Amino acid sequence: MGNTLYNEAHLDEYVDLIMRQGINITPGQTLVINCPVDCAFFARKASLAAYEAGASNVYIRWNDDACSRIKYLMADEKVFDVFPPWDKLQLDTLSQEGAAFLSVSAADPEAFKGVSPDRLSRFNIASSTALKGYFEKIITHGVRWCIASIPSEAWAKKVFPKAADTDEAMSLLWKTIFSATRVGGTDGKACEKWQAHVARLKERAAALNRYQFAALRYNNSAGTDLYIELPQNHVWQGGGDIAKDGRAFLPNIPTEEIFTAPKASGANGTVVGTMPSIFRSNLIDGFSITFKDGKVVSYDAEIGKEHLKNMIYDIPAMDMLGEIALVDFDSPISNTGILFYNTLYDENASCHLALGSAYPDCIKGGAEMTEDERKENGINICDSHHDFMIGSADLSIIGITASGEEIAVFSNGNFVI
Ligand code: ZN
Ligand code: ZN
């Protein structure tokens, strides 16, 4: 089958990267693929690759923005307060049995524009509550998982609004995805290049770990003036994770960040978003959030303020920070100058923070701790997690050591350590 949208050999290389380094599928393992129906051909290809790598079984969980939108508009009111028990059972069972999870992120960024925020909010609460056990498996790396993207028409048109037609937008997004994931170069295969890239991220994380900063202070001309304390024994992570079974995996392809957990009670000041944030397929833009002793005390947004409110207050503890991530302003995805309206891509082009849960392994021994122990160690416990971007060309971040010494971590948007 010929096509003019993407290079078939590059797609093979990309699928190989996802299977080997993203999921790191093992012989005999079950793979679950969450995939939009618009991307069905990709799920078939990934499924074949998984079986060839020895997977014993592959389940596909199809989703469709258009059908979900119709449901949000038309379904009975009571539907939105219940997460289907059979769906919960499937995710709980598969994650407990050690399946790996691949999610294809290709959503229309504004698929749910005009849908009742109340319905979205209630279903957000119902699903977070029902999927607590599954979410805990994900964040403690009890399963291997990977999020990767391929273009969908609605998403490609949003990213490339000036493209002559849908095919051109799709083709541009394919090329951008391959280049951002180091696929299709003339200097070797993506898998080898990713090994070197992962090693560089790990070195950078190690450099920050040696400082064990007590706090970071963020400033830029957009209005960010934020002081964030870090917990004792925090660990900067980057370049992938090790699952509980001892095998490495890459939760995100691409990944350019190094990240850790802030002290949940230790954020003070205001942070200004520098890119739109997509929450439940709705746009939030032109926003700022102010914290006092770790909690959100005020917020504003030019677009999507009601969705921002729901993001902060739907789920307990979403009004505190769970992640601090550092990405150079001068980095491969950022340098494309493209706004992706997709968290996987935008978060890897910008310094970001997340409201909600901290990744347990961002403190020493955290993945083995109970929730209460993690809380005692100062990091946020929550059933949800949402990133928002705050990087800019003039962002400065000062690290403050336990003895009060100030060391520049970021200057003019880039790492200086
Ligand atoms: Zn992140
Ligand atoms: Zn995050």
CSV table of C-alpha atoms in Angstrom, one decimal, residues 283-289 299-309:
chain,number,residue,atom,x,y,z
A,283,LEU,CA,-8.5,24.8,25.8
A,284,ILE,CA,-7.3,26.8,28.8
A,285,ASP,CA,-5.1,29.8,27.8
A,286,GLY,CA,-3.7,33.0,29.2
A,287,PHE,CA,-3.8,31.6,32.7
A,288,SER,CA,-2.0,32.2,36.0
A,289,ILE,CA,-2.1,30.4,39.3
A,299,TYR,CA,-6.3,31.6,39.5
A,300,ASP,CA,-7.3,33.3,36.3
A,301,ALA,CA,-7.6,32.4,32.6
A,302,GLU,CA,-8.5,34.4,29.5
A,303,ILE,CA,-9.9,31.3,27.9
A,304,GLY,CA,-11.4,28.2,29.7
A,305,LYS,CA,-11.5,29.6,33.3
A,306,GLU,CA,-14.3,27.2,34.2
A,307,HIS,CA,-12.2,24.2,33.0
A,308,LEU,CA,-9.2,25.5,35.0
A,309,LYS,CA,-11.4,25.7,38.1
